[in-house]
Amino acid sequence: MVLESLLAASLLILSSAPPVPSVAPASPAPAAEPPRPSPVGSLPSAAPAPVPAPILAYPQGILLEASGSLLVSDKDASAVFRIGLDKVVTLVAQWSAALKQQASGPWIHSNFQGLLLEADGSIVTPDPSARALWRISPKGEIKLIVRDFEHLMTPQGICSDGKGNYVIADPHLHGIVRVTPQGTVTTLVESDLTTLKPLRNPRGILRDKDGTFVVCDASMRAVLRVTPDGKVALIFAGKPLSFPQGIALDRDGSYLVADGYARGVFRITADGKQSTVASGDPFKNPRNIAVDATGNLFVTDPGIPAILKIAPGGRVEKWLELKRP
């Protein structure tokens, strides 16, 4: 009886144990993919970028001709335009695919910035897209003065040193360079890259009556004086300046500063006093300034976009409102 009970219990335990899983046979390893042949020859080159439409729609640099007409550089059109007293806009010169090949650059289009008018009517303009300097003849022919990846990063403001050379403010170089008409580039002001002093983000620049240069620095929110041998001294810093971009010399010797973030134009005297010329609406992003013989100010504002006119009393009007294509 006891033996039968033990046998029954053993059978019960065995029947309740889980079944032993069966092991599937291993799958054969996939065959190695045969190596692909390396491409032969060079990859096809991209098609030349189309030349943008010659429409004044993103005004940047501005200067006044003796005739009273305005010359304005345009970022989107890669061009320089003339605006007559009758507000008629005509094309002076425009970037082309041939110029792109001449400077051997990968950029889609050039980005003409500040403008300098020479005695023979030629226009000299820095180009941060190409890291270059161009000369536009009175006939509208554009020729490369220099393309320099060591001394030019994003050249923007330009003026003359009074000896035929060009002095250019470069914000990403954190400095100022001098360029001869033949294209030799040397450094006038070089900043310490650890402290970003004495300049951090120089943009607009002018030559003062005494032969020194005056530059506005957007990051330092300042206006500074630079001697011909490269020594830098502060003229003014702080409010109301927030991001000063363009600077012009007024008839009384004071400096007119266009500030994109403060949305206005401010006056800084040589001894560091400041006052507001005009601010608020309709300014969106004032960029550069030109002054005519009667004291009117013309300001490029690509944020609107428009050419603004400020009368001597401070009244602002959209002198020429533009439309983007």
mmCIF file of C-alpha atoms in Angstrom:
data_model
loop_
_atom_site.group_PDB
_atom_site.id
_atom_site.type_symbol
_atom_site.label_atom_id
_atom_site.label_comp_id
_atom_site.label_asym_id
_atom_site.label_seq_id
_atom_site.Cartn_x
_atom_site.Cartn_y
_atom_site.Cartn_z
ATOM 1 C CA MET A 1 0.000 0.000 0.000
ATOM 2 C CA VAL A 2 2.795 2.418 0.881
ATOM 3 C CA LEU A 3 4.661 1.508 -2.309
ATOM 4 C CA GLU A 4 1.600 2.198 -4.439
ATOM 5 C CA SER A 5 1.128 5.625 -2.789
ATOM 6 C CA LEU A 6 4.748 6.625 -3.455
ATOM 7 C CA LEU A 7 4.478 5.554 -7.087
ATOM 8 C CA ALA A 8 1.301 7.588 -7.562
ATOM 9 C CA ALA A 9 2.906 10.713 -6.056
ATOM 10 C CA SER A 10 5.941 10.384 -8.340
ATOM 11 C CA LEU A 11 3.727 10.163 -11.406
ATOM 12 C CA LEU A 12 1.787 13.243 -10.281
ATOM 13 C CA ILE A 13 5.020 15.304 -9.912
ATOM 14 C CA LEU A 14 6.315 14.266 -13.320
ATOM 15 C CA SER A 15 3.015 15.113 -15.027
ATOM 16 C CA SER A 16 2.914 18.607 -13.517
ATOM 17 C CA ALA A 17 6.562 19.574 -14.467
ATOM 18 C CA PRO A 18 6.869 21.910 -17.484
ATOM 19 C CA PRO A 19 7.977 20.308 -20.728
ATOM 20 C CA VAL A 20 11.629 20.621 -21.714
ATOM 21 C CA PRO A 21 11.866 23.124 -24.612
ATOM 22 C CA SER A 22 13.217 21.820 -27.849
ATOM 23 C CA VAL A 23 16.244 23.577 -29.399
ATOM 24 C CA ALA A 24 15.791 24.732 -33.000
ATOM 25 C CA PRO A 25 18.649 24.010 -35.367
ATOM 26 C CA ALA A 26 20.967 26.977 -35.942
ATOM 27 C CA SER A 27 20.260 29.037 -39.105
ATOM 28 C CA PRO A 28 23.103 29.221 -41.581
ATOM 29 C CA ALA A 29 25.051 32.541 -41.515
ATOM 30 C CA PRO A 30 24.138 34.935 -44.374
ATOM 31 C CA ALA A 31 26.628 35.108 -47.182
ATOM 32 C CA ALA A 32 28.903 38.160 -47.098
ATOM 33 C CA GLU A 33 27.879 40.965 -49.489
ATOM 34 C CA PRO A 34 30.379 41.266 -52.316
ATOM 35 C CA PRO A 35 32.361 44.529 -52.223
ATOM 36 C CA ARG A 36 30.965 47.338 -54.376
ATOM 37 C CA PRO A 37 33.212 48.799 -57.021
ATOM 38 C CA SER A 38 34.597 52.297 -56.321
ATOM 39 C CA PRO A 39 33.176 55.090 -58.483
ATOM 40 C CA VAL A 40 35.344 55.972 -61.410
ATOM 41 C CA GLY A 41 35.849 59.620 -62.438
ATOM 42 C CA SER A 42 34.762 62.832 -60.722
ATOM 43 C CA LEU A 43 31.272 63.596 -59.483
ATOM 44 C CA PRO A 44 29.191 65.882 -61.682
ATOM 45 C CA SER A 45 29.552 69.551 -60.769
ATOM 46 C CA ALA A 46 26.540 71.553 -59.670
ATOM 47 C CA ALA A 47 24.862 73.785 -62.192
ATOM 48 C CA PRO A 48 25.859 77.454 -61.982
ATOM 49 C CA ALA A 49 23.710 79.393 -59.548
ATOM 50 C CA PRO A 50 21.222 81.696 -61.233
ATOM 51 C CA VAL A 51 21.892 85.405 -61.051
ATOM 52 C CA PRO A 52 19.312 87.009 -58.723
ATOM 53 C CA ALA A 53 16.801 89.426 -60.161
ATOM 54 C CA PRO A 54 18.094 93.034 -60.315
ATOM 55 C CA ILE A 55 15.528 94.446 -57.905
ATOM 56 C CA LEU A 56 16.343 96.833 -55.066
ATOM 57 C CA ALA A 57 14.782 95.081 -52.089
ATOM 58 C CA TYR A 58 17.432 94.633 -49.357
ATOM 59 C CA PRO A 59 19.298 97.957 -49.114
ATOM 60 C CA GLN A 60 22.552 98.021 -47.141
ATOM 61 C CA GLY A 61 25.343 100.462 -48.002
ATOM 62 C CA ILE A 62 24.508 104.005 -49.069
ATOM 63 C CA LEU A 63 26.405 107.084 -50.229
ATOM 64 C CA LEU A 64 25.621 110.372 -51.916
ATOM 65 C CA GLU A 65 26.970 111.428 -55.305
ATOM 66 C CA ALA A 66 27.817 115.038 -56.139
ATOM 67 C CA SER A 67 24.712 115.154 -58.343
ATOM 68 C CA GLY A 68 22.514 114.415 -55.352
ATOM 69 C CA SER A 69 21.724 110.871 -56.453
ATOM 70 C CA LEU A 70 22.094 108.005 -53.996
ATOM 71 C CA LEU A 71 24.128 104.852 -54.542
ATOM 72 C CA VAL A 72 22.776 101.841 -52.642
ATOM 73 C CA SER A 73 24.133 98.295 -52.368
ATOM 74 C CA ASP A 74 21.639 95.440 -52.205
ATOM 75 C CA LYS A 75 22.234 92.081 -50.522
ATOM 76 C CA ASP A 76 19.531 90.050 -52.290
ATOM 77 C CA ALA A 77 20.276 91.334 -55.787
ATOM 78 C CA SER A 78 24.065 91.282 -55.334
ATOM 79 C CA ALA A 79 24.025 94.673 -56.999
ATOM 80 C CA VAL A 80 24.508 98.413 -56.684
ATOM 81 C CA PHE A 81 21.700 100.762 -57.691
ATOM 82 C CA ARG A 82 21.399 104.486 -58.303
ATOM 83 C CA ILE A 83 18.372 106.395 -57.002
ATOM 84 C CA GLY A 84 17.806 109.782 -58.612
ATOM 85 C CA LEU A 85 16.252 112.828 -57.018
ATOM 86 C CA ASP A 86 13.062 111.766 -58.833
ATOM 87 C CA LYS A 87 13.259 108.435 -56.932
ATOM 88 C CA VAL A 88 13.793 106.476 -60.138
ATOM 89 C CA VAL A 89 15.940 103.390 -59.472
ATOM 90 C CA THR A 90 18.453 102.215 -62.082
ATOM 91 C CA LEU A 91 20.961 99.376 -62.001
ATOM 92 C CA VAL A 92 24.633 100.383 -61.799
ATOM 93 C CA ALA A 93 26.239 96.937 -61.648
ATOM 94 C CA GLN A 94 25.333 93.381 -60.660
ATOM 95 C CA TRP A 95 27.225 90.236 -59.722
ATOM 96 C CA SER A 96 27.359 87.541 -62.388
ATOM 97 C CA ALA A 97 28.284 83.880 -62.690
ATOM 98 C CA ALA A 98 31.498 84.918 -64.451
ATOM 99 C CA LEU A 99 32.566 86.924 -61.394
ATOM 100 C CA LYS A 100 31.907 83.906 -59.222
ATOM 101 C CA GLN A 101 34.321 81.877 -61.332
ATOM 102 C CA GLN A 102 36.862 84.703 -61.276
ATOM 103 C CA ALA A 103 36.997 84.662 -57.478
ATOM 104 C CA SER A 104 36.716 80.835 -57.327
ATOM 105 C CA GLY A 105 34.177 80.909 -54.536
ATOM 106 C CA PRO A 106 31.459 78.436 -53.495
ATOM 107 C CA TRP A 107 28.978 81.169 -52.571
ATOM 108 C CA ILE A 108 25.660 81.500 -54.397
ATOM 109 C CA HIS A 109 25.929 85.255 -54.797
ATOM 110 C CA SER A 110 27.963 88.163 -53.605
ATOM 111 C CA ASN A 111 26.939 90.428 -50.774
ATOM 112 C CA PHE A 112 28.024 93.997 -51.432
ATOM 113 C CA GLN A 113 28.152 96.012 -48.202
ATOM 114 C CA GLY A 114 29.665 99.437 -47.559
ATOM 115 C CA LEU A 115 30.355 101.796 -50.455
ATOM 116 C CA LEU A 116 33.267 104.115 -51.168
ATOM 117 C CA LEU A 117 33.231 106.541 -54.093
ATOM 118 C CA GLU A 118 36.589 107.326 -55.688
ATOM 119 C CA ALA A 119 37.618 110.489 -57.528
ATOM 120 C CA ASP A 120 37.195 108.910 -60.984
ATOM 121 C CA GLY A 121 33.652 107.765 -60.172
ATOM 122 C CA SER A 122 34.579 104.160 -59.378
ATOM 123 C CA ILE A 123 32.842 102.436 -56.470
ATOM 124 C CA VAL A 124 34.750 100.157 -54.080
ATOM 125 C CA THR A 125 32.727 97.718 -51.981
ATOM 126 C CA PRO A 126 33.640 94.929 -49.506
ATOM 127 C CA ASP A 127 32.000 91.529 -49.900
ATOM 128 C CA PRO A 128 31.734 89.258 -46.818
ATOM 129 C CA SER A 129 30.319 86.365 -48.847
ATOM 130 C CA ALA A 130 33.411 86.189 -51.050
ATOM 131 C CA ARG A 131 35.828 87.577 -48.422
ATOM 132 C CA ALA A 132 36.820 89.996 -51.127
ATOM 133 C CA LEU A 133 36.980 93.607 -52.253
ATOM 134 C CA TRP A 134 35.506 94.708 -55.596
ATOM 135 C CA ARG A 135 35.847 97.825 -57.751
ATOM 136 C CA ILE A 136 32.975 98.959 -59.985
ATOM 137 C CA SER A 137 33.992 101.243 -62.847
ATOM 138 C CA PRO A 138 31.848 104.221 -63.925
ATOM 139 C CA LYS A 139 30.676 101.986 -66.799
ATOM 140 C CA GLY A 140 29.454 99.329 -64.369
ATOM 141 C CA GLU A 141 32.263 96.810 -64.874
ATOM 142 C CA ILE A 142 33.048 94.849 -61.700
ATOM 143 C CA LYS A 143 36.625 93.744 -61.114
ATOM 144 C CA LEU A 144 38.189 91.905 -58.202
ATOM 145 C CA ILE A 145 40.711 93.908 -56.186
ATOM 146 C CA VAL A 146 41.580 91.139 -53.756
ATOM 147 C CA ARG A 147 40.247 87.918 -52.271
ATOM 148 C CA ASP A 148 42.059 87.161 -49.031
ATOM 149 C CA PHE A 149 41.094 84.355 -46.636
ATOM 150 C CA GLU A 150 43.777 85.338 -44.131
ATOM 151 C CA HIS A 151 43.031 89.049 -43.662
ATOM 152 C CA LEU A 152 39.342 89.202 -44.669
ATOM 153 C CA MET A 153 36.515 87.349 -42.934
ATOM 154 C CA THR A 154 33.302 89.403 -43.204
ATOM 155 C CA PRO A 155 34.411 92.857 -44.405
ATOM 156 C CA GLN A 156 31.651 95.436 -44.102
ATOM 157 C CA GLY A 157 32.360 99.130 -43.499
ATOM 158 C CA ILE A 158 34.843 100.969 -45.703
ATOM 159 C CA CYS A 159 36.495 104.378 -45.895
ATOM 160 C CA SER A 160 39.655 105.901 -47.370
ATOM 161 C CA ASP A 161 42.847 106.675 -45.476
ATOM 162 C CA GLY A 162 43.336 109.836 -47.553
ATOM 163 C CA LYS A 163 46.319 108.292 -49.366
ATOM 164 C CA GLY A 164 44.444 106.133 -51.836
ATOM 165 C CA ASN A 165 44.194 103.066 -49.610
ATOM 166 C CA TYR A 166 41.020 101.461 -48.256
ATOM 167 C CA VAL A 167 40.358 100.967 -44.543
ATOM 168 C CA ILE A 168 37.850 98.216 -43.808
ATOM 169 C CA ALA A 169 36.077 97.122 -40.614
ATOM 170 C CA ASP A 170 35.666 93.358 -40.301
ATOM 171 C CA PRO A 171 33.428 92.111 -37.454
ATOM 172 C CA HIS A 172 34.437 88.433 -37.562
ATOM 173 C CA LEU A 173 38.099 89.336 -37.826
ATOM 174 C CA HIS A 174 37.499 91.563 -34.754
ATOM 175 C CA GLY A 175 39.707 94.119 -36.385
ATOM 176 C CA ILE A 176 40.443 96.624 -39.125
ATOM 177 C CA VAL A 177 42.542 96.100 -42.249
ATOM 178 C CA ARG A 178 44.126 98.395 -44.804
ATOM 179 C CA VAL A 179 44.082 97.477 -48.513
ATOM 180 C CA THR A 180 46.095 99.131 -51.268
ATOM 181 C CA PRO A 181 44.495 99.785 -54.682
ATOM 182 C CA GLN A 182 46.626 96.885 -55.966
ATOM 183 C CA GLY A 183 45.126 94.500 -53.409
ATOM 184 C CA THR A 184 47.820 94.189 -50.744
ATOM 185 C CA VAL A 185 46.158 93.667 -47.356
ATOM 186 C CA THR A 186 47.716 94.498 -43.982
ATOM 187 C CA THR A 187 46.247 94.570 -40.489
ATOM 188 C CA LEU A 188 45.659 97.962 -38.892
ATOM 189 C CA VAL A 189 43.945 96.801 -35.674
ATOM 190 C CA GLU A 190 44.221 93.213 -34.453
ATOM 191 C CA SER A 191 42.310 92.144 -31.361
ATOM 192 C CA ASP A 192 43.342 89.610 -28.726
ATOM 193 C CA LEU A 193 41.075 86.623 -29.451
ATOM 194 C CA THR A 194 40.871 85.669 -25.764
ATOM 195 C CA THR A 195 39.634 89.077 -24.599
ATOM 196 C CA LEU A 196 38.265 90.477 -27.896
ATOM 197 C CA LYS A 197 39.961 93.780 -27.184
ATOM 198 C CA PRO A 198 40.364 96.485 -28.331
ATOM 199 C CA LEU A 199 37.629 95.661 -30.890
ATOM 200 C CA ARG A 200 34.975 92.988 -30.823
ATOM 201 C CA ASN A 201 32.460 93.566 -33.631
ATOM 202 C CA PRO A 202 33.493 96.606 -35.724
ATOM 203 C CA ARG A 203 31.059 97.404 -38.523
ATOM 204 C CA GLY A 204 30.671 100.990 -39.740
ATOM 205 C CA ILE A 205 33.760 103.148 -40.192
ATOM 206 C CA LEU A 206 34.547 106.688 -41.370
ATOM 207 C CA ARG A 207 37.593 108.915 -41.755
ATOM 208 C CA ASP A 208 37.403 112.006 -39.559
ATOM 209 C CA LYS A 209 38.573 115.459 -40.574
ATOM 210 C CA ASP A 210 41.809 115.059 -38.577
ATOM 211 C CA GLY A 211 42.761 111.873 -40.432
ATOM 212 C CA THR A 212 41.816 109.440 -37.679
ATOM 213 C CA PHE A 213 39.132 106.784 -38.141
ATOM 214 C CA VAL A 214 35.915 106.433 -36.169
ATOM 215 C CA VAL A 215 34.321 102.992 -35.929
ATOM 216 C CA CYS A 216 31.132 101.702 -34.334
ATOM 217 C CA ASP A 217 31.348 98.336 -32.584
ATOM 218 C CA ALA A 218 28.018 96.497 -32.363
ATOM 219 C CA SER A 219 28.936 94.099 -29.552
ATOM 220 C CA MET A 220 30.692 96.741 -27.435
ATOM 221 C CA ARG A 221 27.767 99.129 -28.063
ATOM 222 C CA ALA A 222 30.405 101.739 -28.628
ATOM 223 C CA VAL A 223 31.962 104.344 -30.881
ATOM 224 C CA LEU A 224 35.762 104.336 -30.902
ATOM 225 C CA ARG A 225 38.592 106.319 -32.473
ATOM 226 C CA VAL A 226 41.458 104.616 -34.309
ATOM 227 C CA THR A 227 44.679 106.447 -35.137
ATOM 228 C CA PRO A 228 46.442 105.841 -38.485
ATOM 229 C CA ASP A 229 48.947 103.626 -36.659
ATOM 230 C CA GLY A 230 46.202 101.471 -35.114
ATOM 231 C CA LYS A 231 45.797 102.791 -31.574
ATOM 232 C CA VAL A 232 42.202 102.578 -30.291
ATOM 233 C CA ALA A 233 40.477 104.935 -27.825
ATOM 234 C CA LEU A 234 36.880 104.965 -26.608
ATOM 235 C CA ILE A 235 34.633 107.906 -27.517
ATOM 236 C CA PHE A 236 31.308 106.639 -26.192
ATOM 237 C CA ALA A 237 29.738 103.362 -24.993
ATOM 238 C CA GLY A 238 26.403 102.280 -23.553
ATOM 239 C CA LYS A 239 22.778 103.317 -23.866
ATOM 240 C CA PRO A 240 21.043 104.249 -26.066
ATOM 241 C CA LEU A 241 23.367 102.252 -28.338
ATOM 242 C CA SER A 242 22.405 98.605 -28.578
ATOM 243 C CA PHE A 243 23.735 97.325 -31.916
ATOM 244 C CA PRO A 244 25.335 100.199 -33.848
ATOM 245 C CA GLN A 245 25.938 99.233 -37.475
ATOM 246 C CA GLY A 246 26.480 102.292 -39.658
ATOM 247 C CA ILE A 247 28.195 105.606 -39.048
ATOM 248 C CA ALA A 248 28.461 108.866 -40.982
ATOM 249 C CA LEU A 249 30.107 112.231 -40.421
ATOM 250 C CA ASP A 250 27.651 115.101 -40.074
ATOM 251 C CA ARG A 251 28.336 118.626 -41.288
ATOM 252 C CA ASP A 252 29.081 119.860 -37.757
ATOM 253 C CA GLY A 253 31.705 117.154 -37.185
ATOM 254 C CA SER A 254 29.559 114.916 -35.003
ATOM 255 C CA TYR A 255 28.958 111.234 -35.754
ATOM 256 C CA LEU A 256 25.601 109.855 -36.839
ATOM 257 C CA VAL A 257 25.066 106.240 -35.830
ATOM 258 C CA ALA A 258 22.418 103.856 -37.193
ATOM 259 C CA ASP A 259 21.468 101.255 -34.587
ATOM 260 C CA GLY A 260 19.537 98.152 -35.681
ATOM 261 C CA TYR A 261 18.441 96.938 -32.240
ATOM 262 C CA ALA A 262 17.677 100.369 -30.783
ATOM 263 C CA ARG A 263 15.759 101.126 -34.004
ATOM 264 C CA GLY A 264 17.028 104.631 -34.419
ATOM 265 C CA VAL A 265 19.711 107.110 -35.380
ATOM 266 C CA PHE A 266 21.817 108.736 -32.667
ATOM 267 C CA ARG A 267 24.345 111.543 -32.568
ATOM 268 C CA ILE A 268 27.693 111.170 -30.791
ATOM 269 C CA THR A 269 30.005 114.155 -30.488
ATOM 270 C CA ALA A 270 33.785 113.926 -30.556
ATOM 271 C CA ASP A 271 33.910 114.550 -26.786
ATOM 272 C CA GLY A 272 31.464 111.681 -26.074
ATOM 273 C CA LYS A 273 28.089 113.406 -25.679
ATOM 274 C CA GLN A 274 25.086 111.616 -27.136
ATOM 275 C CA SER A 275 21.597 112.605 -28.258
ATOM 276 C CA THR A 276 18.768 111.004 -30.218
ATOM 277 C CA VAL A 277 18.151 112.122 -33.789
ATOM 278 C CA ALA A 278 15.122 109.859 -34.348
ATOM 279 C CA SER A 279 13.996 106.465 -33.035
ATOM 280 C CA GLY A 280 11.038 104.100 -32.910
ATOM 281 C CA ASP A 281 8.592 103.729 -35.793
ATOM 282 C CA PRO A 282 9.024 103.481 -38.721
ATOM 283 C CA PHE A 283 12.552 102.141 -38.094
ATOM 284 C CA LYS A 284 12.924 98.361 -38.182
ATOM 285 C CA ASN A 285 16.609 97.713 -38.811
ATOM 286 C CA PRO A 286 18.451 100.903 -39.809
ATOM 287 C CA ARG A 287 21.728 99.975 -41.429
ATOM 288 C CA ASN A 288 23.720 102.854 -42.980
ATOM 289 C CA ILE A 289 23.515 106.636 -43.389
ATOM 290 C CA ALA A 290 24.291 109.308 -45.966
ATOM 291 C CA VAL A 291 24.082 113.082 -45.351
ATOM 292 C CA ASP A 292 23.249 115.637 -48.051
ATOM 293 C CA ALA A 293 24.375 119.262 -48.287
ATOM 294 C CA THR A 294 21.257 120.609 -46.572
ATOM 295 C CA GLY A 295 21.418 118.276 -43.590
ATOM 296 C CA ASN A 296 18.914 115.638 -44.687
ATOM 297 C CA LEU A 297 19.819 112.093 -43.672
ATOM 298 C CA PHE A 298 19.112 109.082 -45.878
ATOM 299 C CA VAL A 299 19.045 105.741 -44.077
ATOM 300 C CA THR A 300 18.869 102.218 -45.505
ATOM 301 C CA ASP A 301 16.473 99.977 -43.588
ATOM 302 C CA PRO A 302 16.190 96.425 -44.997
ATOM 303 C CA GLY A 303 13.763 95.504 -42.233
ATOM 304 C CA ILE A 304 10.969 97.580 -43.781
ATOM 305 C CA PRO A 305 12.441 97.591 -46.540
ATOM 306 C CA ALA A 306 12.847 101.250 -47.437
ATOM 307 C CA ILE A 307 15.104 104.239 -47.821
ATOM 308 C CA LEU A 308 14.198 106.595 -44.979
ATOM 309 C CA LYS A 309 14.708 110.343 -44.974
ATOM 310 C CA ILE A 310 15.252 112.321 -41.777
ATOM 311 C CA ALA A 311 14.793 116.087 -42.066
ATOM 312 C CA PRO A 312 17.054 118.410 -40.017
ATOM 313 C CA GLY A 313 14.243 118.812 -37.478
ATOM 314 C CA GLY A 314 14.050 115.037 -36.910
ATOM 315 C CA ARG A 315 10.933 114.201 -38.953
ATOM 316 C CA VAL A 316 11.195 110.724 -40.483
ATOM 317 C CA GLU A 317 9.520 109.638 -43.709
ATOM 318 C CA LYS A 318 9.630 106.535 -45.868
ATOM 319 C CA TRP A 319 11.250 108.380 -48.726
ATOM 320 C CA LEU A 320 11.287 105.294 -50.960
ATOM 321 C CA GLU A 321 9.423 102.205 -49.804
ATOM 322 C CA LEU A 322 10.544 98.984 -51.477
ATOM 323 C CA LYS A 323 8.921 95.619 -52.156
ATOM 324 C CA ARG A 324 10.583 92.241 -51.941
ATOM 325 C CA PRO A 325 9.951 89.876 -54.877
#
